Amino acid sequence: MIYTDILFVLIFVLLCLLSRALRPWPELREWTIIVVSLIVVVSWGMFSLVLLLAVAAINFAAAWAAPAAPGRRRAIVLAAIAFDLAALALFKYGSFIATNLGVAFDTKLRAPALGIPLAISFYTFHLISYHVDGLRRKIPPLPLRQYLFYLCFFPHLVAGPIVRTWQLPSQLGHVRRVGGDLLFGVHYFVLGFFLKAVVANNLAQAIDPYWLADAAGLSAADRWVIAFLYYCQIYSDFAGYSLMALGMARLLGYRLPANFRTPMLAGTMQEFWRRWHITLSRWLRDYLYISMGGNRLGKPRALVNILVTMLLGGLWHGAGWSFVAWGAMQGIGLAAERILGLHRKPDGLWRRLPWWLITQLWVTLAWVFFRAPDIHSALHFTDAMLRLDHASAFMVQSRLLFPLAIAGGAVLHHLSPLCIATLPRRRLGLFLGVTTGILLMLDLMVYSPNKVFIYFKF
């Protein structure tokens, strides 16, 4: 069940009405949302639901067993986390590990193609943060209803935002008036729908053939344009999903953390990761980078921690060397900034502009490794991007002009906060209402190929 399907939209509208009717009974209301969340999971296959419930049951038992056995608390938590990571490795990395072991030992070693169950990467992150926060005594074990709601709430279950245990459970068990959230909820949902259905899906249809077929006839400029278009596509796809998730949560009376904040305006790599997939970068910082020592053990160790964190972050996205290379590029960019002292935002427009350009070019180049079918295709593509030794290298095909116009939707979305900042507060509601109406008409009128969200496969 894709969130841009008309069937899902109708089901969600009915859920909103039912949720409003059940406001006097918050516990029943939350159980209803949990059931709907599980129906969303089972729509992708019974196995995904069975695995989710099995993993949830084991972790729920571990979370309650740990405080009851103070002497073995740490061991129980580590065992639960090890189980979660083992399940993730089996389903997501089994084939990748077997293939590379086979190459290393010159044997034909194959793992069965189990497929990636829906949302396993994201609920693994939620479970690890739940156990670590419990071990650090930041939260007590959650009752079953709150635990299942935190883990299975469908707006964030499939592809984030990654929610901490102190963010969502504290909103449960009491009546919350939607009130002012109604306008923002509808706006976020319609805007996210536009970014995904109109911008991302049409960009995918335009540029997917360039990644799947031989791109030998493309100039260097063509390749840079295609890489930029993919930057706009993945932003519109993932930010669109995140906005729809925030909108759905608000319409149901809950708030989720923001996941994107105009990453194309980032002037440094550090700033980029404070604007792109914000909940993931904070999770990696708090549970991986800081746990390895952060910057407390000196500059050389901090640089190693940055590289390791981003390599693992890249590998989390997918079982392939191209994802490892993408993570390595992120780590190298962050480490280079730290070495050169450029991670702090420079003062003045003319000092910021060069570093903004370098940052965005590096990010765009890295997206090739994220999107290309494999590491060899990515290296071939980027090698041709950097060859500017003849006049034709600067020529751009006319058939790329239409997708560039579509990508304008993603660029304009980055500029919208600047427009909103100039508005008087009393005009904000009118601006959001008019914008939402225009976007809704575009959602209904512009053709959209039906495509799954990119991050659903992670």
Short mmCIF file of C-alpha atoms in Angstrom, two decimals:
data_model
loop_
_atom_site.label_atom_id
_atom_site.label_comp_id
_atom_site.label_asym_id
_atom_site.label_seq_id
_atom_site.Cartn_x
_atom_site.Cartn_y
_atom_site.Cartn_z
CA MET A 1 0.00 0.00 0.00
CA ILE A 2 1.71 3.17 -1.26
CA TYR A 3 0.81 6.39 0.56
CA THR A 4 0.09 8.21 -2.72
CA ASP A 5 -2.50 5.59 -3.77
CA ILE A 6 -6.05 6.92 -3.83
CA LEU A 7 -7.18 3.84 -1.86
CA PHE A 8 -4.77 4.66 0.94
CA VAL A 9 -5.88 8.32 0.98
CA LEU A 10 -9.50 7.23 1.35
CA ILE A 11 -8.62 4.78 4.15
CA PHE A 12 -6.67 7.52 5.92
CA VAL A 13 -9.59 9.97 5.69
CA LEU A 14 -11.86 7.34 7.26
CA LEU A 15 -9.28 6.74 9.98
CA CYS A 16 -9.15 10.47 10.75
CA LEU A 17 -12.93 10.54 11.15
CA LEU A 18 -12.91 7.44 13.33
CA SER A 19 -10.02 8.79 15.38
CA ARG A 20 -11.95 11.99 16.04
CA ALA A 21 -15.01 10.00 17.10
CA LEU A 22 -12.87 7.98 19.55
CA ARG A 23 -11.26 11.03 21.21
CA PRO A 24 -13.09 10.44 24.54
CA TRP A 25 -11.49 6.97 24.69
CA PRO A 26 -7.77 7.56 23.98
CA GLU A 27 -6.70 3.98 24.68
CA LEU A 28 -9.24 2.53 22.23
CA ARG A 29 -8.23 5.19 19.75
CA GLU A 30 -4.57 4.19 20.00
CA TRP A 31 -5.34 0.49 19.65
CA THR A 32 -7.34 1.32 16.52
CA ILE A 33 -4.35 3.16 15.02
CA ILE A 34 -2.08 0.22 15.92
CA VAL A 35 -4.41 -2.20 14.09
CA VAL A 36 -4.47 0.07 11.02
CA SER A 37 -0.67 0.27 11.15
CA LEU A 38 -0.42 -3.52 11.11
CA ILE A 39 -2.85 -3.65 8.17
CA VAL A 40 -0.49 -1.31 6.28
CA VAL A 41 2.38 -3.72 6.97
CA VAL A 42 0.45 -6.83 5.94
CA SER A 43 -0.53 -5.13 2.67
CA TRP A 44 3.13 -5.62 1.69
CA GLY A 45 3.13 -9.29 2.63
CA MET A 46 2.24 -11.56 5.53
CA PHE A 47 5.90 -12.37 6.21
CA SER A 48 6.70 -8.70 6.91
CA LEU A 49 3.93 -8.64 9.53
CA VAL A 50 4.94 -11.95 11.16
CA LEU A 51 8.59 -10.86 11.40
CA LEU A 52 7.65 -7.46 12.83
CA LEU A 53 5.45 -9.04 15.52
CA ALA A 54 8.07 -11.68 16.37
CA VAL A 55 10.85 -9.11 16.70
CA ALA A 56 8.54 -6.81 18.67
CA ALA A 57 7.61 -9.60 21.11
CA ILE A 58 11.24 -10.61 21.78
CA ASN A 59 12.33 -7.01 22.34
CA PHE A 60 9.33 -6.24 24.55
CA ALA A 61 10.21 -9.20 26.77
CA ALA A 62 13.88 -8.17 26.89
CA ALA A 63 13.03 -4.56 27.81
CA TRP A 64 10.95 -5.72 30.81
CA ALA A 65 13.37 -8.47 31.84
CA ALA A 66 16.41 -6.16 32.00
CA PRO A 67 15.30 -3.99 35.00
CA ALA A 68 14.14 -7.10 36.86
CA ALA A 69 17.68 -8.52 36.76
CA PRO A 70 20.03 -5.64 37.71
CA GLY A 71 23.13 -7.83 37.61
CA ARG A 72 22.38 -8.97 34.05
CA ARG A 73 20.72 -5.81 32.77
CA ARG A 74 23.50 -4.84 30.38
CA ALA A 75 23.86 -8.40 29.08
CA ILE A 76 20.12 -8.69 28.36
CA VAL A 77 20.08 -5.36 26.50
CA LEU A 78 23.16 -6.25 24.46
CA ALA A 79 21.66 -9.64 23.61
CA ALA A 80 18.44 -7.98 22.40
CA ILE A 81 20.41 -5.52 20.25
CA ALA A 82 22.56 -8.34 18.89
CA PHE A 83 19.39 -10.24 17.94
CA ASP A 84 17.98 -7.18 16.14
CA LEU A 85 21.23 -6.64 14.23
CA ALA A 86 21.45 -10.34 13.36
CA ALA A 87 17.92 -10.27 11.92
CA LEU A 88 18.79 -7.15 9.92
CA ALA A 89 22.03 -8.73 8.67
CA LEU A 90 20.28 -11.96 7.67
CA PHE A 91 17.57 -10.37 5.58
CA LYS A 92 19.35 -7.29 4.28
CA TYR A 93 23.01 -8.29 4.03
CA GLY A 94 23.00 -12.09 3.82
CA SER A 95 23.46 -12.26 0.06
CA PHE A 96 26.01 -9.41 0.07
CA ILE A 97 28.12 -11.07 2.79
CA ALA A 98 27.97 -14.50 1.12
CA THR A 99 28.95 -13.11 -2.28
CA ASN A 100 31.95 -11.22 -0.93
CA LEU A 101 33.11 -14.18 1.18
CA GLY A 102 32.87 -16.30 -1.94
CA VAL A 103 35.05 -13.84 -3.84
CA ALA A 104 37.55 -13.60 -0.98
CA PHE A 105 37.95 -17.39 -0.63
CA ASP A 106 37.44 -18.20 -4.33
CA THR A 107 34.38 -20.35 -3.68
CA LYS A 108 30.79 -20.34 -4.88
CA LEU A 109 29.08 -19.28 -1.69
CA ARG A 110 25.47 -18.16 -2.01
CA ALA A 111 22.84 -17.15 0.49
CA PRO A 112 19.15 -17.72 -0.18
CA ALA A 113 17.37 -14.64 -1.56
CA LEU A 114 15.11 -13.90 1.40
CA GLY A 115 14.16 -10.37 0.34
CA ILE A 116 14.06 -7.34 2.62
CA PRO A 117 11.00 -7.29 4.89
CA LEU A 118 9.16 -3.98 4.99
CA ALA A 119 10.60 -1.37 7.37
CA ILE A 120 13.16 -3.71 9.03
CA SER A 121 15.92 -1.07 8.91
CA PHE A 122 13.77 1.59 10.52
CA TYR A 123 12.22 -0.47 13.31
CA THR A 124 15.68 -1.86 14.10
CA PHE A 125 16.85 1.73 14.71
CA HIS A 126 13.79 2.38 16.88
CA LEU A 127 14.42 -0.75 18.95
CA ILE A 128 18.12 0.00 19.46
CA SER A 129 17.35 3.52 20.66
CA TYR A 130 14.62 2.10 22.96
CA HIS A 131 17.05 -0.35 24.59
CA VAL A 132 19.97 2.09 24.86
CA ASP A 133 17.78 4.81 26.38
CA GLY A 134 16.44 2.23 28.82
CA LEU A 135 19.97 1.12 29.73
CA ARG A 136 20.93 4.75 30.29
CA ARG A 137 17.81 5.05 32.48
CA LYS A 138 16.33 7.82 30.36
CA ILE A 139 13.01 5.98 30.07
CA PRO A 140 11.27 3.11 31.89
CA PRO A 141 9.99 0.04 29.97
CA LEU A 142 6.89 0.99 28.00
CA PRO A 143 3.50 -0.69 28.53
CA LEU A 144 2.40 -2.88 25.61
CA ARG A 145 0.06 -0.32 24.03
CA GLN A 146 2.62 2.50 24.12
CA TYR A 147 5.38 0.17 22.95
CA LEU A 148 3.42 -1.08 19.92
CA PHE A 149 2.27 2.43 19.06
CA TYR A 150 5.86 3.74 19.22
CA LEU A 151 7.16 0.89 17.08
CA CYS A 152 4.31 0.44 14.58
CA PHE A 153 2.75 3.90 14.09
CA PHE A 154 2.34 3.74 10.31
CA PRO A 155 3.34 7.32 9.33
CA HIS A 156 6.91 6.75 10.54
CA LEU A 157 7.12 2.94 10.47
CA VAL A 158 8.08 2.36 6.84
CA ALA A 159 10.70 5.04 6.19
CA GLY A 160 10.95 7.33 9.20
CA PRO A 161 11.33 9.91 10.58
CA ILE A 162 13.29 7.96 13.19
CA VAL A 163 11.48 8.74 16.45
CA ARG A 164 13.09 8.59 19.88
CA THR A 165 11.37 6.90 22.79
CA TRP A 166 10.88 10.21 24.60
CA GLN A 167 9.21 11.89 21.61
CA LEU A 168 6.10 9.82 20.81
CA PRO A 169 5.07 7.77 23.90
CA SER A 170 4.78 10.96 25.97
CA GLN A 171 1.94 12.06 23.64
CA LEU A 172 -0.13 8.93 24.31
CA GLY A 173 -2.90 8.20 26.78
CA HIS A 174 -4.62 11.58 26.75
CA VAL A 175 -6.87 13.61 24.48
CA ARG A 176 -5.12 16.05 22.17
CA ARG A 177 -7.07 18.66 20.24
CA VAL A 178 -6.13 18.84 16.58
CA GLY A 179 -7.20 22.51 16.34
CA GLY A 180 -4.44 24.52 14.68
CA ASP A 181 -2.71 21.31 13.60
CA LEU A 182 -5.46 20.75 11.04
CA LEU A 183 -4.20 23.40 8.61
CA PHE A 184 -0.57 22.37 8.99
CA GLY A 185 -1.47 18.67 8.72
CA VAL A 186 -3.37 19.13 5.46
CA HIS A 187 -0.63 21.42 4.10
CA TYR A 188 2.17 18.97 4.92
CA PHE A 189 0.26 16.05 3.42
CA VAL A 190 -0.67 17.87 0.19
CA LEU A 191 2.85 19.34 -0.17
CA GLY A 192 4.46 15.94 0.43
CA PHE A 193 2.07 14.34 -2.06
CA PHE A 194 3.07 16.99 -4.64
CA LEU A 195 6.81 16.48 -4.11
CA LYS A 196 6.47 12.71 -4.43
CA ALA A 197 3.77 12.25 -7.06
CA VAL A 198 4.38 15.24 -9.31
CA VAL A 199 8.11 15.98 -8.93
CA ALA A 200 9.87 12.76 -7.87
CA ASN A 201 7.80 10.30 -9.94
CA ASN A 202 8.09 12.34 -13.14
CA LEU A 203 11.81 12.85 -12.61
CA ALA A 204 12.23 9.11 -12.10
CA GLN A 205 10.43 8.37 -15.35
CA ALA A 206 12.66 10.86 -17.19
CA ILE A 207 16.09 9.84 -15.86
CA ASP A 208 15.76 6.15 -14.87
CA PRO A 209 16.71 5.02 -18.42
CA TYR A 210 20.04 6.84 -18.14
CA TRP A 211 20.98 4.70 -15.13
CA LEU A 212 19.75 1.39 -16.53
CA ALA A 213 21.15 1.64 -20.06
CA ASP A 214 24.54 2.40 -21.49
CA ALA A 215 25.14 6.14 -21.11
CA ALA A 216 28.13 6.26 -23.48
CA GLY A 217 26.57 9.01 -25.62
CA LEU A 218 26.21 11.47 -22.73
CA SER A 219 28.49 14.47 -22.35
CA ALA A 220 30.04 15.44 -19.03
CA ALA A 221 27.46 18.24 -18.70
CA ASP A 222 24.64 15.74 -19.36
CA ARG A 223 25.92 13.57 -16.55
CA TRP A 224 26.14 16.47 -14.11
CA VAL A 225 22.58 17.46 -15.02
CA ILE A 226 21.37 13.86 -14.53
CA ALA A 227 23.15 13.67 -11.14
CA PHE A 228 21.54 16.98 -10.10
CA LEU A 229 18.14 15.73 -11.29
CA TYR A 230 18.58 12.63 -9.13
CA TYR A 231 19.46 14.93 -6.20
CA CYS A 232 16.11 16.67 -6.80
CA GLN A 233 14.35 13.32 -7.27
CA ILE A 234 15.55 11.68 -4.06
CA TYR A 235 14.96 14.89 -2.11
CA SER A 236 11.41 15.20 -3.43
CA ASP A 237 10.76 11.50 -2.87
CA PHE A 238 12.08 11.27 0.68
CA ALA A 239 11.19 14.77 1.87
CA GLY A 240 7.77 14.24 0.28
CA TYR A 241 7.29 11.02 2.28
CA SER A 242 8.50 12.72 5.47
CA LEU A 243 6.11 15.64 4.99
CA MET A 244 3.21 13.25 4.39
CA ALA A 245 4.20 11.41 7.58
CA LEU A 246 4.27 14.68 9.56
CA GLY A 247 0.93 15.69 8.07
CA MET A 248 -0.76 12.35 8.80
CA ALA A 249 0.55 12.39 12.37
CA ARG A 250 -0.75 15.93 12.94
CA LEU A 251 -4.16 15.10 11.52
CA LEU A 252 -4.35 12.20 13.98
CA GLY A 253 -3.26 14.44 16.87
CA TYR A 254 0.46 13.58 17.17
CA ARG A 255 3.70 15.31 16.27
CA LEU A 256 6.76 13.75 14.66
CA PRO A 257 10.20 15.38 14.33
CA ALA A 258 11.12 17.16 11.10
CA ASN A 259 13.40 15.22 8.79
CA PHE A 260 14.53 17.80 6.21
CA ARG A 261 15.42 21.47 6.27
CA THR A 262 16.46 22.80 2.83
CA PRO A 263 19.65 20.71 2.35
CA MET A 264 20.43 22.36 -1.01
CA LEU A 265 21.17 25.56 0.89
CA ALA A 266 23.79 23.88 3.10
CA GLY A 267 27.17 25.60 2.88
CA THR A 268 29.22 22.82 4.51
CA MET A 269 28.98 19.05 4.77
CA GLN A 270 28.28 19.32 8.49
CA GLU A 271 25.44 21.72 7.76
CA PHE A 272 24.18 19.38 5.02
CA TRP A 273 23.80 16.55 7.54
CA ARG A 274 21.99 18.91 9.89
CA ARG A 275 19.48 19.50 7.08
CA TRP A 276 19.30 16.10 5.32
CA HIS A 277 17.61 13.09 6.95
CA ILE A 278 17.95 14.93 10.24
CA THR A 279 16.64 12.12 12.45
CA LEU A 280 19.13 9.63 10.97
CA SER A 281 22.13 11.96 11.37
CA ARG A 282 21.14 12.66 14.99
CA TRP A 283 20.69 8.93 15.63
CA LEU A 284 24.14 8.16 14.18
CA ARG A 285 25.66 10.98 16.24
CA ASP A 286 24.04 9.97 19.55
CA TYR A 287 24.23 6.18 19.35
CA LEU A 288 27.30 5.57 17.19
CA TYR A 289 29.66 8.55 16.93
CA ILE A 290 29.41 9.59 20.59
CA SER A 291 29.46 5.95 21.75
CA MET A 292 32.80 5.49 19.92
CA GLY A 293 34.23 8.48 21.77
CA GLY A 294 33.08 11.35 19.55
CA ASN A 295 35.64 14.15 19.67
CA ARG A 296 36.56 13.54 23.31
CA LEU A 297 39.67 11.48 22.52
CA GLY A 298 41.51 13.96 20.33
CA LYS A 299 41.30 15.13 16.74
CA PRO A 300 42.77 12.02 15.03
CA ARG A 301 40.34 9.71 16.82
CA ALA A 302 37.45 12.08 16.04
CA LEU A 303 38.30 11.86 12.32
CA VAL A 304 38.34 8.05 12.50
CA ASN A 305 34.99 8.09 14.32
CA ILE A 306 33.51 10.34 11.60
CA LEU A 307 34.69 8.01 8.83
CA VAL A 308 33.47 4.86 10.58
CA THR A 309 30.09 6.44 11.37
CA MET A 310 29.48 7.52 7.78
CA LEU A 311 30.74 4.21 6.33
CA LEU A 312 28.23 2.35 8.51
CA GLY A 313 25.59 4.93 7.62
CA GLY A 314 26.24 4.26 3.94
CA LEU A 315 26.11 0.49 4.44
CA TRP A 316 22.83 0.85 6.36
CA HIS A 317 21.25 2.29 3.22
CA GLY A 318 21.96 -0.76 1.12
CA ALA A 319 23.97 -3.97 0.77
CA GLY A 320 26.40 -2.91 -1.93
CA TRP A 321 29.84 -1.39 -2.37
CA SER A 322 28.32 1.63 -4.07
CA PHE A 323 26.54 2.52 -0.80
CA VAL A 324 29.80 2.04 1.10
CA ALA A 325 31.48 4.39 -1.37
CA TRP A 326 28.68 6.93 -0.89
CA GLY A 327 29.14 6.76 2.88
CA ALA A 328 32.92 7.07 2.46
CA MET A 329 32.47 10.24 0.40
CA GLN A 330 30.27 11.72 3.13
CA GLY A 331 32.87 10.82 5.76
CA ILE A 332 35.76 12.19 3.70
CA GLY A 333 33.91 15.45 3.16
CA LEU A 334 33.14 15.83 6.88
CA ALA A 335 36.69 14.88 7.90
CA ALA A 336 38.26 17.25 5.38
CA GLU A 337 36.16 20.11 6.73
CA ARG A 338 37.25 19.26 10.26
CA ILE A 339 40.94 19.19 9.25
CA LEU A 340 40.71 22.50 7.38
CA GLY A 341 38.53 24.13 10.02
CA LEU A 342 35.73 24.67 7.52
CA HIS A 343 32.99 22.85 9.42
CA ARG A 344 31.97 26.13 11.02
CA LYS A 345 29.79 28.29 8.82
CA PRO A 346 31.96 31.10 7.35
CA ASP A 347 30.87 34.73 7.72
CA GLY A 348 29.80 36.86 4.80
CA LEU A 349 28.10 35.97 1.52
CA TRP A 350 31.26 35.95 -0.57
CA ARG A 351 33.03 33.64 1.87
CA ARG A 352 30.04 31.31 2.14
CA LEU A 353 29.33 31.09 -1.60
CA PRO A 354 32.48 29.14 -2.65
CA TRP A 355 32.05 26.59 0.16
CA TRP A 356 28.35 26.24 -0.64
CA LEU A 357 29.24 25.48 -4.28
CA ILE A 358 31.95 22.97 -3.32
CA THR A 359 29.64 21.27 -0.81
CA GLN A 360 26.76 20.95 -3.27
CA LEU A 361 29.01 19.68 -6.08
CA TRP A 362 30.48 17.05 -3.73
CA VAL A 363 27.00 15.99 -2.58
CA THR A 364 25.80 15.78 -6.20
CA LEU A 365 28.81 13.70 -7.21
CA ALA A 366 28.22 11.34 -4.28
CA TRP A 367 24.59 10.75 -5.32
CA VAL A 368 25.87 8.91 -8.40
CA PHE A 369 27.21 6.14 -6.14
CA PHE A 370 23.91 6.04 -4.27
CA ARG A 371 21.85 5.66 -7.46
CA ALA A 372 24.04 3.69 -9.87
CA PRO A 373 23.24 -0.06 -10.17
CA ASP A 374 26.70 -1.05 -8.90
CA ILE A 375 30.12 0.33 -8.02
CA HIS A 376 31.55 -0.22 -11.51
CA SER A 377 28.72 1.73 -13.17
CA ALA A 378 29.15 4.54 -10.63
CA LEU A 379 32.91 4.79 -11.24
CA HIS A 380 32.38 4.82 -15.01
CA PHE A 381 29.69 7.50 -14.72
CA THR A 382 31.71 9.78 -12.41
CA ASP A 383 34.88 9.33 -14.46
CA ALA A 384 33.02 10.67 -17.50
CA MET A 385 31.56 13.52 -15.37
CA LEU A 386 35.06 14.76 -14.60
CA ARG A 387 36.33 14.64 -18.21
CA LEU A 388 36.01 18.20 -19.50
CA ASP A 389 38.74 17.98 -22.16
CA HIS A 390 36.67 18.69 -25.29
CA ALA A 391 34.01 21.18 -26.35
CA SER A 392 31.14 18.66 -26.50
CA ALA A 393 31.62 17.97 -22.78
CA PHE A 394 29.75 21.20 -22.03
CA MET A 395 26.73 20.45 -24.25
CA VAL A 396 23.42 19.46 -22.65
CA GLN A 397 20.78 17.43 -24.48
CA SER A 398 17.51 19.24 -25.12
CA ARG A 399 15.48 16.29 -23.76
CA LEU A 400 16.87 17.07 -20.29
CA LEU A 401 15.21 20.49 -20.29
CA PHE A 402 11.74 19.18 -19.37
CA PRO A 403 12.96 17.22 -16.31
CA LEU A 404 14.92 20.33 -15.31
CA ALA A 405 11.65 22.26 -15.37
CA ILE A 406 10.03 19.55 -13.20
CA ALA A 407 13.00 19.75 -10.80
CA GLY A 408 12.10 23.41 -10.32
CA GLY A 409 9.45 22.19 -7.87
CA ALA A 410 12.18 20.88 -5.55
CA VAL A 411 14.22 24.07 -5.92
CA LEU A 412 11.21 26.29 -5.20
CA HIS A 413 10.45 24.25 -2.09
CA HIS A 414 13.93 25.15 -0.82
CA LEU A 415 13.19 28.84 -1.35
CA SER A 416 9.72 28.79 0.26
CA PRO A 417 11.00 29.23 3.87
CA LEU A 418 12.66 32.48 2.77
CA CYS A 419 9.28 33.69 1.47
CA ILE A 420 7.46 32.59 4.63
CA ALA A 421 10.01 34.42 6.79
CA THR A 422 9.04 37.73 5.17
CA LEU A 423 5.31 37.28 5.82
CA PRO A 424 3.54 38.89 8.78
CA ARG A 425 2.35 36.22 11.19
CA ARG A 426 -1.30 37.13 10.58
CA ARG A 427 -0.89 36.31 6.87
CA LEU A 428 0.65 32.86 7.40
CA GLY A 429 -2.69 31.01 7.49
CA LEU A 430 -3.83 32.68 4.26
CA PHE A 431 -0.52 31.89 2.55
CA LEU A 432 -0.63 28.24 3.60
CA GLY A 433 -4.28 27.95 2.54
CA VAL A 434 -3.68 29.39 -0.94
CA THR A 435 -0.50 27.35 -1.42
CA THR A 436 -2.25 24.17 -0.31
CA GLY A 437 -5.10 24.80 -2.75
CA ILE A 438 -2.73 25.34 -5.68
CA LEU A 439 -0.71 22.23 -4.83
CA LEU A 440 -3.89 20.17 -4.46
CA MET A 441 -4.99 21.18 -7.95
CA LEU A 442 -1.58 20.22 -9.33
CA ASP A 443 -1.77 16.87 -7.49
CA LEU A 444 -5.08 16.18 -9.22
CA MET A 445 -4.22 17.53 -12.66
CA VAL A 446 -0.59 16.54 -13.34
CA TYR A 447 0.09 12.98 -14.50
CA SER A 448 2.05 10.90 -12.02
CA PRO A 449 3.56 7.48 -12.78
CA ASN A 450 2.93 5.14 -9.85
CA LYS A 451 6.29 4.50 -8.15
CA VAL A 452 7.21 3.18 -4.71
CA PHE A 453 9.01 5.54 -2.34
CA ILE A 454 12.79 5.12 -2.70
CA TYR A 455 13.37 4.59 1.03
CA PHE A 456 10.76 1.83 1.26
CA LYS A 457 13.44 -0.59 0.02
CA PHE A 458 15.86 0.34 2.80
#
